[in-house]
PDB file of C-alpha atoms in Angstrom:
ATOM      1  CA  MET A  75      82.156  18.043  60.228  1.00  0.00           C
ATOM      2  CA  HIS A  76      84.028  18.244  63.548  1.00  0.00           C
ATOM      3  CA  CYS A  77      86.521  15.591  64.526  1.00  0.00           C
ATOM      4  CA  LEU A  78      87.830  14.896  68.138  1.00  0.00           C
ATOM      5  CA  ILE A  79      90.817  12.868  68.590  1.00  0.00           C
ATOM      6  CA  ILE A  80      91.808  12.269  72.428  1.00  0.00           C
ATOM      7  CA  GLY A  81      95.238  10.819  72.611  1.00  0.00           C
ATOM      8  CA  ALA A  82      96.457  12.835  69.856  1.00  0.00           C
ATOM      9  CA  ALA A  83     100.082  13.278  71.029  1.00  0.00           C
ATOM     10  CA  GLY A  84     100.656   9.584  70.598  1.00  0.00           C
ATOM     11  CA  MET A  85     101.965   7.683  67.637  1.00  0.00           C
ATOM     12  CA  LEU A  86      98.661   6.502  66.432  1.00  0.00           C
ATOM     13  CA  GLY A  87      96.906   9.648  67.365  1.00  0.00           C
ATOM     14  CA  ASP A  88      99.405  11.686  65.550  1.00  0.00           C
ATOM     15  CA  GLY A  89      99.058   9.534  62.315  1.00  0.00           C
ATOM     16  CA  LEU A  90      95.614   9.706  62.306  1.00  0.00           C
ATOM     17  CA  ALA A  91      95.299  13.289  62.435  1.00  0.00           C
ATOM     18  CA  LYS A  92      97.882  13.904  59.729  1.00  0.00           C
ATOM     19  CA  ARG A  93      95.928  11.365  57.408  1.00  0.00           C
ATOM     20  CA  LEU A  94      92.690  13.298  58.457  1.00  0.00           C
ATOM     21  CA  ILE A  95      94.202  16.635  57.278  1.00  0.00           C
ATOM     22  CA  ARG A  96      95.754  14.865  53.968  1.00  0.00           C
ATOM     23  CA  GLU A  97      92.315  13.477  53.051  1.00  0.00           C
ATOM     24  CA  GLY A  98      90.412  16.617  54.215  1.00  0.00           C
ATOM     25  CA  LYS A  99      87.144  14.131  54.747  1.00  0.00           C
ATOM     26  CA  VAL A 100      85.684  10.952  56.578  1.00  0.00           C
ATOM     27  CA  GLY A 101      83.848   9.147  53.916  1.00  0.00           C
ATOM     28  CA  THR A 102      82.061  11.499  51.896  1.00  0.00           C
ATOM     29  CA  ARG A 103      81.858  14.050  54.619  1.00  0.00           C
ATOM     30  CA  LYS A 104      84.258  17.198  54.567  1.00  0.00           C
ATOM     31  CA  ILE A 105      86.100  17.553  58.218  1.00  0.00           C
ATOM     32  CA  ALA A 106      85.675  21.617  58.822  1.00  0.00           C
ATOM     33  CA  LYS A 107      87.497  21.166  62.057  1.00  0.00           C
ATOM     34  CA  LEU A 108      89.824  18.871  63.948  1.00  0.00           C
ATOM     35  CA  SER A 109      90.406  19.197  67.600  1.00  0.00           C
ATOM     36  CA  LEU A 110      93.432  17.322  68.713  1.00  0.00           C
ATOM     37  CA  PHE A 111      93.743  16.763  72.807  1.00  0.00           C
ATOM     38  CA  ASP A 112      96.520  14.347  75.355  1.00  0.00           C
ATOM     39  CA  ILE A 113      97.831  14.846  78.668  1.00  0.00           C
ATOM     40  CA  ILE A 114     100.472  16.826  76.857  1.00  0.00           C
ATOM     41  CA  GLU A 115      99.318  19.359  74.165  1.00  0.00           C
ATOM     42  CA  PRO A 116      99.664  17.574  70.653  1.00  0.00           C
ATOM     43  CA  LYS A 117     102.301  18.985  68.203  1.00  0.00           C
ATOM     44  CA  LYS A 118     100.788  21.741  65.854  1.00  0.00           C
ATOM     45  CA  LEU A 119      99.968  20.625  62.309  1.00  0.00           C
ATOM     46  CA  GLU A 120      99.282  22.342  59.283  1.00  0.00           C
ATOM     47  CA  GLY A 121      95.693  21.988  58.437  1.00  0.00           C
ATOM     48  CA  GLY A 122      94.979  23.259  55.044  1.00  0.00           C
ATOM     49  CA  ASP A 123      91.407  23.715  54.802  1.00  0.00           C
ATOM     50  CA  VAL A 124      90.851  22.004  58.160  1.00  0.00           C
ATOM     51  CA  GLU A 125      90.744  24.101  61.371  1.00  0.00           C
ATOM     52  CA  ILE A 126      92.916  22.590  63.925  1.00  0.00           C
ATOM     53  CA  ALA A 127      92.658  23.024  67.715  1.00  0.00           C
ATOM     54  CA  THR A 128      94.987  21.639  70.253  1.00  0.00           C
ATOM     55  CA  GLY A 129      95.126  21.419  74.112  1.00  0.00           C
ATOM     56  CA  ALA A 130      96.379  19.458  76.884  1.00  0.00           C
ATOM     57  CA  THR A 131      93.639  17.814  78.951  1.00  0.00           C
ATOM     58  CA  ASP A 132      93.800  14.746  81.738  1.00  0.00           C
ATOM     59  CA  ILE A 133      90.519  12.333  80.979  1.00  0.00           C
ATOM     60  CA  ALA A 134      91.048  11.160  84.780  1.00  0.00           C
ATOM     61  CA  ASP A 135      89.359  14.265  85.746  1.00  0.00           C
ATOM     62  CA  PRO A 136      85.654  14.326  85.037  1.00  0.00           C
ATOM     63  CA  ALA A 137      85.391  17.947  84.297  1.00  0.00           C
ATOM     64  CA  ALA A 138      87.712  17.022  81.109  1.00  0.00           C
ATOM     65  CA  ALA A 139      85.334  15.005  79.180  1.00  0.00           C
ATOM     66  CA  VAL A 140      82.562  17.699  79.431  1.00  0.00           C
ATOM     67  CA  ALA A 141      84.859  20.173  78.133  1.00  0.00           C
ATOM     68  CA  LEU A 142      86.195  18.025  75.149  1.00  0.00           C
ATOM     69  CA  ILE A 143      82.421  17.658  73.885  1.00  0.00           C
ATOM     70  CA  GLU A 144      81.298  21.208  74.542  1.00  0.00           C
ATOM     71  CA  ALA A 145      81.621  21.455  70.831  1.00  0.00           C
ATOM     72  CA  ARG A 146      79.564  18.748  69.747  1.00  0.00           C
ATOM     73  CA  PRO A 147      82.101  17.042  67.721  1.00  0.00           C
ATOM     74  CA  ASP A 148      80.480  14.590  65.061  1.00  0.00           C
ATOM     75  CA  VAL A 149      83.272  11.840  65.521  1.00  0.00           C
ATOM     76  CA  ILE A 150      85.067  11.069  68.703  1.00  0.00           C
ATOM     77  CA  PHE A 151      88.071   8.895  68.621  1.00  0.00           C
ATOM     78  CA  HIS A 152      89.186   7.626  71.947  1.00  0.00           C
ATOM     79  CA  LEU A 153      92.600   6.456  71.920  1.00  0.00           C
ATOM     80  CA  ALA A 154      94.106   7.659  75.241  1.00  0.00           C
ATOM     81  CA  ALA A 155      95.356   4.915  77.486  1.00  0.00           C
ATOM     82  CA  ILE A 156      98.423   3.812  79.146  1.00  0.00           C
ATOM     83  CA  VAL A 157      99.968   0.657  78.223  1.00  0.00           C
ATOM     84  CA  SER A 158      99.432  -2.711  79.031  1.00  0.00           C
ATOM     85  CA  GLY A 159     103.175  -3.053  81.059  1.00  0.00           C
ATOM     86  CA  GLU A 160     102.448   0.291  82.955  1.00  0.00           C
ATOM     87  CA  ALA A 161      98.736  -0.506  83.618  1.00  0.00           C
ATOM     88  CA  GLU A 162     100.260  -3.627  85.044  1.00  0.00           C
ATOM     89  CA  ARG A 163     102.689  -2.272  87.421  1.00  0.00           C
ATOM     90  CA  ASP A 164     100.660   0.740  88.432  1.00  0.00           C
ATOM     91  CA  PHE A 165      97.320  -0.626  89.413  1.00  0.00           C
ATOM     92  CA  ASP A 166      95.534   2.919  90.555  1.00  0.00           C
ATOM     93  CA  LYS A 167      96.768   4.799  87.257  1.00  0.00           C
ATOM     94  CA  GLY A 168      95.984   2.000  84.831  1.00  0.00           C
ATOM     95  CA  TYR A 169      92.226   2.187  86.391  1.00  0.00           C
ATOM     96  CA  SER A 170      91.896   5.959  86.520  1.00  0.00           C
ATOM     97  CA  ILE A 171      92.770   6.532  83.155  1.00  0.00           C
ATOM     98  CA  ASN A 172      92.021   3.461  81.161  1.00  0.00           C
ATOM     99  CA  LEU A 173      88.639   2.708  82.681  1.00  0.00           C
ATOM    100  CA  ASP A 174      87.628   6.162  84.391  1.00  0.00           C
ATOM    101  CA  GLY A 175      88.466   8.367  81.915  1.00  0.00           C
ATOM    102  CA  THR A 176      86.405   6.083  79.373  1.00  0.00           C
ATOM    103  CA  ARG A 177      83.500   5.738  81.414  1.00  0.00           C
ATOM    104  CA  TYR A 178      83.669   9.895  81.888  1.00  0.00           C
ATOM    105  CA  LEU A 179      83.795  10.417  78.543  1.00  0.00           C
ATOM    106  CA  PHE A 180      80.491   8.223  78.016  1.00  0.00           C
ATOM    107  CA  GLU A 181      78.987   9.818  80.718  1.00  0.00           C
ATOM    108  CA  ALA A 182      79.268  13.195  79.401  1.00  0.00           C
ATOM    109  CA  VAL A 183      78.251  12.347  75.905  1.00  0.00           C
ATOM    110  CA  ARG A 184      75.379  10.666  77.412  1.00  0.00           C
ATOM    111  CA  ALA A 185      74.249  13.839  79.360  1.00  0.00           C
ATOM    112  CA  ALA A 186      74.873  16.084  76.253  1.00  0.00           C
ATOM    113  CA  HIS A 187      72.576  13.521  74.335  1.00  0.00           C
ATOM    114  CA  GLU A 188      69.866  13.811  77.143  1.00  0.00           C
ATOM    115  CA  LYS A 189      70.081  17.500  76.875  1.00  0.00           C
ATOM    116  CA  ASP A 190      69.988  18.496  73.453  1.00  0.00           C
ATOM    117  CA  GLY A 191      70.125  14.883  71.129  1.00  0.00           C
ATOM    118  CA  TYR A 192      73.661  14.922  70.678  1.00  0.00           C
ATOM    119  CA  PHE A 193      74.394  11.649  69.061  1.00  0.00           C
ATOM    120  CA  PRO A 194      78.270  11.425  67.880  1.00  0.00           C
ATOM    121  CA  ARG A 195      79.858   8.250  66.341  1.00  0.00           C
ATOM    122  CA  ILE A 196      82.707   7.218  68.958  1.00  0.00           C
ATOM    123  CA  VAL A 197      85.623   5.064  67.797  1.00  0.00           C
ATOM    124  CA  PHE A 198      87.105   3.317  70.863  1.00  0.00           C
ATOM    125  CA  THR A 199      90.443   1.550  70.185  1.00  0.00           C
ATOM    126  CA  SER A 200      90.375  -1.676  72.026  1.00  0.00           C
ATOM    127  CA  SER A 201      93.072  -4.327  72.659  1.00  0.00           C
ATOM    128  CA  LEU A 202      93.866  -8.123  72.077  1.00  0.00           C
ATOM    129  CA  ALA A 203      94.379  -7.956  75.932  1.00  0.00           C
ATOM    130  CA  VAL A 204      90.802  -8.782  76.387  1.00  0.00           C
ATOM    131  CA  PHE A 205      91.517 -12.394  75.611  1.00  0.00           C
ATOM    132  CA  GLY A 206      93.001 -14.528  77.987  1.00  0.00           C
ATOM    133  CA  SER A 207      94.305 -18.011  78.078  1.00  0.00           C
ATOM    134  CA  PRO A 208      93.329 -20.903  77.700  1.00  0.00           C
ATOM    135  CA  LEU A 209      93.064 -20.085  74.022  1.00  0.00           C
ATOM    136  CA  PRO A 210      93.010 -21.798  70.772  1.00  0.00           C
ATOM    137  CA  GLU A 211      95.239 -21.502  68.189  1.00  0.00           C
ATOM    138  CA  VAL A 212      92.848 -19.059  66.111  1.00  0.00           C
ATOM    139  CA  ILE A 213      90.166 -17.178  68.005  1.00  0.00           C
ATOM    140  CA  SER A 214      87.012 -16.739  66.151  1.00  0.00           C
ATOM    141  CA  ASP A 215      84.582 -13.607  66.070  1.00  0.00           C
ATOM    142  CA  ASP A 216      82.505 -15.417  69.323  1.00  0.00           C
ATOM    143  CA  PHE A 217      85.146 -16.275  71.561  1.00  0.00           C
ATOM    144  CA  ILE A 218      84.428 -14.792  75.074  1.00  0.00           C
ATOM    145  CA  ILE A 219      86.387 -12.134  76.160  1.00  0.00           C
ATOM    146  CA  THR A 220      88.468 -13.436  79.373  1.00  0.00           C
ATOM    147  CA  PRO A 221      91.397 -10.917  80.186  1.00  0.00           C
ATOM    148  CA  ARG A 222      93.924 -11.742  82.375  1.00  0.00           C
ATOM    149  CA  SER A 223      96.044  -8.655  83.018  1.00  0.00           C
ATOM    150  CA  SER A 224      94.771  -5.388  84.369  1.00  0.00           C
ATOM    151  CA  TYR A 225      95.163  -3.554  81.246  1.00  0.00           C
ATOM    152  CA  GLY A 226      93.039  -6.398  79.287  1.00  0.00           C
ATOM    153  CA  THR A 227      90.323  -6.027  82.123  1.00  0.00           C
ATOM    154  CA  GLN A 228      90.109  -2.380  81.631  1.00  0.00           C
ATOM    155  CA  LYS A 229      89.532  -2.773  77.808  1.00  0.00           C
ATOM    156  CA  ALA A 230      86.856  -5.557  78.401  1.00  0.00           C
ATOM    157  CA  ILE A 231      84.907  -3.077  80.795  1.00  0.00           C
ATOM    158  CA  GLY A 232      85.109  -0.306  77.944  1.00  0.00           C
ATOM    159  CA  GLU A 233      83.944  -2.619  75.476  1.00  0.00           C
ATOM    160  CA  LEU A 234      80.731  -3.628  77.606  1.00  0.00           C
ATOM    161  CA  LEU A 235      80.395   0.233  78.183  1.00  0.00           C
ATOM    162  CA  LEU A 236      80.397   1.153  74.779  1.00  0.00           C
ATOM    163  CA  ALA A 237      78.241  -1.520  73.986  1.00  0.00           C
ATOM    164  CA  ASP A 238      75.614  -0.634  76.296  1.00  0.00           C
ATOM    165  CA  TYR A 239      75.629   3.138  76.061  1.00  0.00           C
ATOM    166  CA  SER A 240      75.343   2.344  72.254  1.00  0.00           C
ATOM    167  CA  ARG A 241      72.272  -0.031  72.728  1.00  0.00           C
ATOM    168  CA  LYS A 242      70.495   2.562  74.940  1.00  0.00           C
ATOM    169  CA  GLY A 243      71.098   5.103  72.052  1.00  0.00           C
ATOM    170  CA  PHE A 244      73.402   7.631  73.840  1.00  0.00           C
ATOM    171  CA  PHE A 245      75.853   7.476  71.084  1.00  0.00           C
ATOM    172  CA  ASP A 246      76.943   5.542  67.890  1.00  0.00           C
ATOM    173  CA  GLY A 247      80.070   3.579  69.006  1.00  0.00           C
ATOM    174  CA  ILE A 248      82.157   0.984  67.853  1.00  0.00           C
ATOM    175  CA  GLY A 249      85.083  -0.719  69.352  1.00  0.00           C
ATOM    176  CA  ILE A 250      88.160  -1.887  67.432  1.00  0.00           C
ATOM    177  CA  ARG A 251      90.538  -4.455  69.143  1.00  0.00           C
ATOM    178  CA  LEU A 252      93.666  -3.523  67.445  1.00  0.00           C
ATOM    179  CA  PRO A 253      96.839  -6.165  66.684  1.00  0.00           C
ATOM    180  CA  THR A 254      99.788  -5.171  68.538  1.00  0.00           C
ATOM    181  CA  ILE A 255     101.055  -2.391  66.323  1.00  0.00           C
ATOM    182  CA  CYS A 256     104.776  -3.207  64.576  1.00  0.00           C
ATOM    183  CA  ILE A 257     106.967  -1.492  63.619  1.00  0.00           C
ATOM    184  CA  ARG A 258     106.277   1.310  66.178  1.00  0.00           C
ATOM    185  CA  PRO A 259     108.740   4.407  65.536  1.00  0.00           C
ATOM    186  CA  GLY A 260     110.703   6.570  67.884  1.00  0.00           C
ATOM    187  CA  LYS A 261     111.752   5.242  71.024  1.00  0.00           C
ATOM    188  CA  PRO A 262     110.380   2.100  73.195  1.00  0.00           C
ATOM    189  CA  ASN A 263     107.423   2.735  75.301  1.00  0.00           C
ATOM    190  CA  ALA A 264     106.381   0.908  78.165  1.00  0.00           C
ATOM    191  CA  ALA A 265     104.087  -1.425  76.518  1.00  0.00           C
ATOM    192  CA  ALA A 266     105.052  -5.537  77.321  1.00  0.00           C
ATOM    193  CA  SER A 267     104.637  -6.011  73.778  1.00  0.00           C
ATOM    194  CA  GLY A 268     107.744  -3.172  72.690  1.00  0.00           C
ATOM    195  CA  PHE A 269     110.223  -5.853  71.804  1.00  0.00           C
ATOM    196  CA  PHE A 270     108.246  -6.911  68.969  1.00  0.00           C
ATOM    197  CA  SER A 271     109.085  -3.465  67.071  1.00  0.00           C
ATOM    198  CA  SER A 272     112.188  -2.773  68.848  1.00  0.00           C
ATOM    199  CA  ILE A 273     113.727  -6.175  67.372  1.00  0.00           C
ATOM    200  CA  LEU A 274     113.442  -4.959  64.082  1.00  0.00           C
ATOM    201  CA  ARG A 275     113.183  -1.017  64.451  1.00  0.00           C
ATOM    202  CA  GLU A 276     116.573  -0.908  65.934  1.00  0.00           C
ATOM    203  CA  PRO A 277     118.583  -3.102  63.728  1.00  0.00           C
ATOM    204  CA  LEU A 278     117.135  -1.381  60.749  1.00  0.00           C
ATOM    205  CA  ALA A 279     119.134   1.655  62.414  1.00  0.00           C
ATOM    206  CA  GLY A 280     122.021  -0.369  63.009  1.00  0.00           C
ATOM    207  CA  GLN A 281     121.673  -0.576  66.669  1.00  0.00           C
ATOM    208  CA  ALA A 282     121.427  -3.643  69.105  1.00  0.00           C
ATOM    209  CA  ALA A 283     118.101  -5.010  70.248  1.00  0.00           C
ATOM    210  CA  VAL A 284     116.706  -7.129  73.172  1.00  0.00           C
ATOM    211  CA  LEU A 285     114.731 -10.073  72.394  1.00  0.00           C
ATOM    212  CA  PRO A 286     113.159 -11.121  75.735  1.00  0.00           C
ATOM    213  CA  VAL A 287     111.330 -14.033  74.573  1.00  0.00           C
ATOM    214  CA  ASP A 288     111.350 -17.280  72.614  1.00  0.00           C
ATOM    215  CA  THR A 289     111.509 -16.904  68.657  1.00  0.00           C
ATOM    216  CA  SER A 290     108.570 -19.486  68.950  1.00  0.00           C
ATOM    217  CA  VAL A 291     106.245 -17.255  70.137  1.00  0.00           C
ATOM    218  CA  ARG A 292     103.310 -16.250  67.925  1.00  0.00           C
ATOM    219  CA  HIS A 293     101.254 -13.132  67.954  1.00  0.00           C
ATOM    220  CA  TRP A 294      98.713 -10.843  65.714  1.00  0.00           C
ATOM    221  CA  PHE A 295     100.161  -7.976  64.165  1.00  0.00           C
ATOM    222  CA  ALA A 296      99.391  -4.482  62.331  1.00  0.00           C
ATOM    223  CA  SER A 297     101.429  -1.717  61.097  1.00  0.00           C
ATOM    224  CA  PRO A 298     100.777   1.539  62.101  1.00  0.00           C
ATOM    225  CA  ARG A 299      99.412   2.354  58.519  1.00  0.00           C
ATOM    226  CA  ALA A 300      96.795  -0.494  58.681  1.00  0.00           C
ATOM    227  CA  ALA A 301      95.618   0.706  62.404  1.00  0.00           C
ATOM    228  CA  ILE A 302      95.232   4.069  61.348  1.00  0.00           C
ATOM    229  CA  GLY A 303      93.181   2.772  58.336  1.00  0.00           C
ATOM    230  CA  PHE A 304      90.999   0.796  60.726  1.00  0.00           C
ATOM    231  CA  MET A 305      90.069   4.035  62.791  1.00  0.00           C
ATOM    232  CA  VAL A 306      89.175   5.845  59.667  1.00  0.00           C
ATOM    233  CA  HIS A 307      87.139   3.166  58.418  1.00  0.00           C
ATOM    234  CA  ALA A 308      85.579   2.606  61.778  1.00  0.00           C
ATOM    235  CA  ALA A 309      84.264   6.362  61.849  1.00  0.00           C
ATOM    236  CA  MET A 310      82.133   5.742  58.423  1.00  0.00           C
ATOM    237  CA  VAL A 311      81.210   1.964  58.554  1.00  0.00           C
ATOM    238  CA  ASP A 312      77.519   1.863  58.705  1.00  0.00           C
ATOM    239  CA  THR A 313      76.653   0.719  62.331  1.00  0.00           C
ATOM    240  CA  SER A 314      73.443  -0.775  61.589  1.00  0.00           C
ATOM    241  CA  LEU A 315      75.449  -3.697  59.800  1.00  0.00           C
ATOM    242  CA  ILE A 316      77.093  -4.500  63.055  1.00  0.00           C
ATOM    243  CA  GLY A 317      74.203  -4.477  65.497  1.00  0.00           C
ATOM    244  CA  GLU A 318      74.722  -4.574  69.383  1.00  0.00           C
ATOM    245  CA  ARG A 319      77.815  -6.509  69.284  1.00  0.00           C
ATOM    246  CA  ARG A 320      79.761  -3.056  69.176  1.00  0.00           C
ATOM    247  CA  ASN A 321      83.250  -4.532  69.366  1.00  0.00           C
ATOM    248  CA  MET A 322      85.258  -6.721  66.940  1.00  0.00           C
ATOM    249  CA  THR A 323      88.831  -7.730  66.447  1.00  0.00           C
ATOM    250  CA  MET A 324      90.747  -6.141  63.636  1.00  0.00           C
ATOM    251  CA  PRO A 325      92.339  -8.359  60.741  1.00  0.00           C
ATOM    252  CA  GLY A 326      96.184  -8.742  60.661  1.00  0.00           C
ATOM    253  CA  VAL A 327      99.038 -10.948  60.341  1.00  0.00           C
ATOM    254  CA  SER A 328      99.603 -13.687  62.637  1.00  0.00           C
ATOM    255  CA  ALA A 329     103.625 -14.382  62.695  1.00  0.00           C
ATOM    256  CA  THR A 330     106.051 -15.816  65.124  1.00  0.00           C
ATOM    257  CA  VAL A 331     109.136 -13.791  66.240  1.00  0.00           C
ATOM    258  CA  SER A 332     111.140 -16.111  64.086  1.00  0.00           C
ATOM    259  CA  ASP A 333     109.199 -15.061  61.301  1.00  0.00           C
ATOM    260  CA  GLU A 334     109.932 -11.486  62.185  1.00  0.00           C
ATOM    261  CA  ILE A 335     113.313 -12.038  62.410  1.00  0.00           C
ATOM    262  CA  GLU A 336     113.419 -13.852  58.613  1.00  0.00           C
ATOM    263  CA  ALA A 337     111.405 -11.181  56.973  1.00  0.00           C
ATOM    264  CA  LEU A 338     114.272  -8.738  58.716  1.00  0.00           C
ATOM    265  CA  ARG A 339     116.748 -10.831  57.153  1.00  0.00           C
ATOM    266  CA  LYS A 340     115.337 -10.732  53.590  1.00  0.00           C
ATOM    267  CA  ILE A 341     114.977  -6.938  53.887  1.00  0.00           C
ATOM    268  CA  ALA A 342     118.073  -5.808  55.771  1.00  0.00           C
ATOM    269  CA  GLY A 343     120.451  -9.166  55.656  1.00  0.00           C
ATOM    270  CA  ASP A 344     122.514 -11.081  58.299  1.00  0.00           C
ATOM    271  CA  GLU A 345     124.049  -7.991  59.461  1.00  0.00           C
ATOM    272  CA  ALA A 346     120.888  -6.607  61.138  1.00  0.00           C
ATOM    273  CA  VAL A 347     119.798 -10.092  62.263  1.00  0.00           C
ATOM    274  CA  ALA A 348     123.122 -10.281  64.080  1.00  0.00           C
ATOM    275  CA  LEU A 349     122.039  -6.900  66.032  1.00  0.00           C
ATOM    276  CA  ILE A 350     119.633  -8.984  68.228  1.00  0.00           C
ATOM    277  CA  ASN A 351     120.451 -10.279  71.474  1.00  0.00           C
ATOM    278  CA  HIS A 352     118.141 -13.157  73.154  1.00  0.00           C
ATOM    279  CA  GLN A 353     118.051 -12.143  76.947  1.00  0.00           C
ATOM    280  CA  PRO A 354     114.983 -13.602  78.522  1.00  0.00           C
ATOM    281  CA  ASP A 355     112.467 -12.093  80.482  1.00  0.00           C
ATOM    282  CA  PRO A 356     110.169 -13.975  82.774  1.00  0.00           C
ATOM    283  CA  ALA A 357     108.034 -11.160  83.432  1.00  0.00           C
ATOM    284  CA  ILE A 358     107.438 -10.318  79.813  1.00  0.00           C
ATOM    285  CA  GLU A 359     107.193 -14.254  79.120  1.00  0.00           C
ATOM    286  CA  ALA A 360     104.648 -14.244  81.611  1.00  0.00           C
ATOM    287  CA  ILE A 361     102.524 -11.586  80.238  1.00  0.00           C
ATOM    288  CA  ILE A 362     102.884 -12.378  76.723  1.00  0.00           C
ATOM    289  CA  SER A 363     101.683 -16.146  77.220  1.00  0.00           C
ATOM    290  CA  THR A 364      98.380 -15.013  78.161  1.00  0.00           C
ATOM    291  CA  TRP A 365      97.854 -13.447  74.994  1.00  0.00           C
ATOM    292  CA  PRO A 366      96.228 -14.414  71.791  1.00  0.00           C
ATOM    293  CA  GLN A 367      98.208 -15.699  68.433  1.00  0.00           C
ATOM    294  CA  ALA A 368      95.790 -15.470  65.748  1.00  0.00           C
ATOM    295  CA  PHE A 369      92.262 -14.735  64.863  1.00  0.00           C
ATOM    296  CA  ASP A 370      89.283 -15.599  62.238  1.00  0.00           C
ATOM    297  CA  ALA A 371      88.343 -11.849  61.856  1.00  0.00           C
ATOM    298  CA  LYS A 372      85.599 -12.661  59.814  1.00  0.00           C
ATOM    299  CA  ARG A 373      83.277  -9.713  60.856  1.00  0.00           C
ATOM    300  CA  ALA A 374      85.786  -6.983  60.455  1.00  0.00           C
ATOM    301  CA  LEU A 375      86.779  -8.398  57.100  1.00  0.00           C
ATOM    302  CA  ASP A 376      83.370  -8.347  55.919  1.00  0.00           C
ATOM    303  CA  LEU A 377      82.645  -4.759  56.664  1.00  0.00           C
ATOM    304  CA  GLY A 378      85.788  -3.544  54.721  1.00  0.00           C
ATOM    305  CA  PHE A 379      88.720  -3.386  57.127  1.00  0.00           C
ATOM    306  CA  GLU A 380      91.807  -4.117  55.322  1.00  0.00           C
ATOM    307  CA  ALA A 381      95.154  -5.698  56.726  1.00  0.00           C
ATOM    308  CA  ASP A 382      98.597  -5.990  56.053  1.00  0.00           C
ATOM    309  CA  SER A 383      99.717  -8.702  53.286  1.00  0.00           C
ATOM    310  CA  SER A 384     102.423  -9.936  55.263  1.00  0.00           C
ATOM    311  CA  PHE A 385     105.167  -9.234  57.869  1.00  0.00           C
ATOM    312  CA  GLU A 386     107.502  -7.972  54.752  1.00  0.00           C
ATOM    313  CA  ALA A 387     104.659  -5.347  54.059  1.00  0.00           C
ATOM    314  CA  ILE A 388     104.602  -4.240  57.492  1.00  0.00           C
ATOM    315  CA  ILE A 389     108.448  -3.432  57.285  1.00  0.00           C
ATOM    316  CA  GLU A 390     108.012  -1.755  54.177  1.00  0.00           C
ATOM    317  CA  ALA A 391     105.454   0.272  54.970  1.00  0.00           C
ATOM    318  CA  TYR A 392     107.490   1.404  58.372  1.00  0.00           C
ATOM    319  CA  LEU A 393     110.680   1.987  55.955  1.00  0.00           C
ATOM    320  CA  GLU A 394     108.365   4.175  53.683  1.00  0.00           C
ATOM    321  CA  ASP A 395     106.235   6.052  56.580  1.00  0.00           C
ATOM    322  CA  TYR A 396     109.127   6.650  59.237  1.00  0.00           C
ATOM    323  CA  ALA A 397     112.478   5.362  57.929  1.00  0.00           C
ATOM    324  CA  PRO A 398     112.946   5.873  54.355  1.00  0.00           C
ATOM    325  CA  LYS A 399     116.538   4.905  54.548  1.00  0.00           C
ATOM    326  CA  ILE A 400     118.134   2.049  56.292  1.00  0.00           C
ATOM    327  CA  GLY A 401     120.244   3.058  59.050  1.00  0.00           C
ATOM    328  CA  GLY A 402     119.367   6.831  58.043  1.00  0.00           C
TER     329      GLY A 402
END
């Protein structure tokens, strides 16, 4: 089979590619080719028995999607997006990439389907930002999407398009709403949620970190390892069990910032916690205040999606996968 990852230069895209190469299959189907594309060309990876193709493309260009599916990949992982903070600051860029790019991809697949019966599985990564206040403490699978940010609105529209194009039989789509990914390796990004990672990642490396919100803030989390697992599982889950409700929230860990800090204390000690500096940021607080805190992700759990067991497990997964030695 042939798998295509759009957004493969990002942290999750790179991790997904490495896992697919390592396992060499999706479910019982062997991967023969893996195509990796992003706005910048993804780094070269050793493929073993898997043929690897890489390239740079701009999904905001309608012609890009047509070229991406020319080889008719069996599974398309659509991860490409600009993050929440940047989408809020740059309205035009957010809609160009997060919405128009998604529509161009879906339209290209529809045209190919009508031409020669092409019918791929599309895994679309959505976000908890599709939900907006007022919110219950725990959000059920039946709760309506009411985004209160440009990013959330763009993702919500993408979810609706995915469901409709799947309903019409143009492709077999599944949308997975990822929890906030923590701990993200590398440098901070422009996401409003970036501090959730930085208050752990930097202290684990012996560096100071800024906390822009109150420690009582509660949120829904998953490790990069778990998120990549969600994507792989979404590529092989039986969508006949999903029906026309093609989008679902992934399971995760509900934790407060205080819970994060206490998990850090257990693993790295008081010295690491002392490196966190509380500097309130009203702009970030305003965005975070509209986000959900916890979910009852029964649909996803019943379909076999697996979450991290605790926040300590999230930190331990980070240390194992990205930072084998604290401070090293």
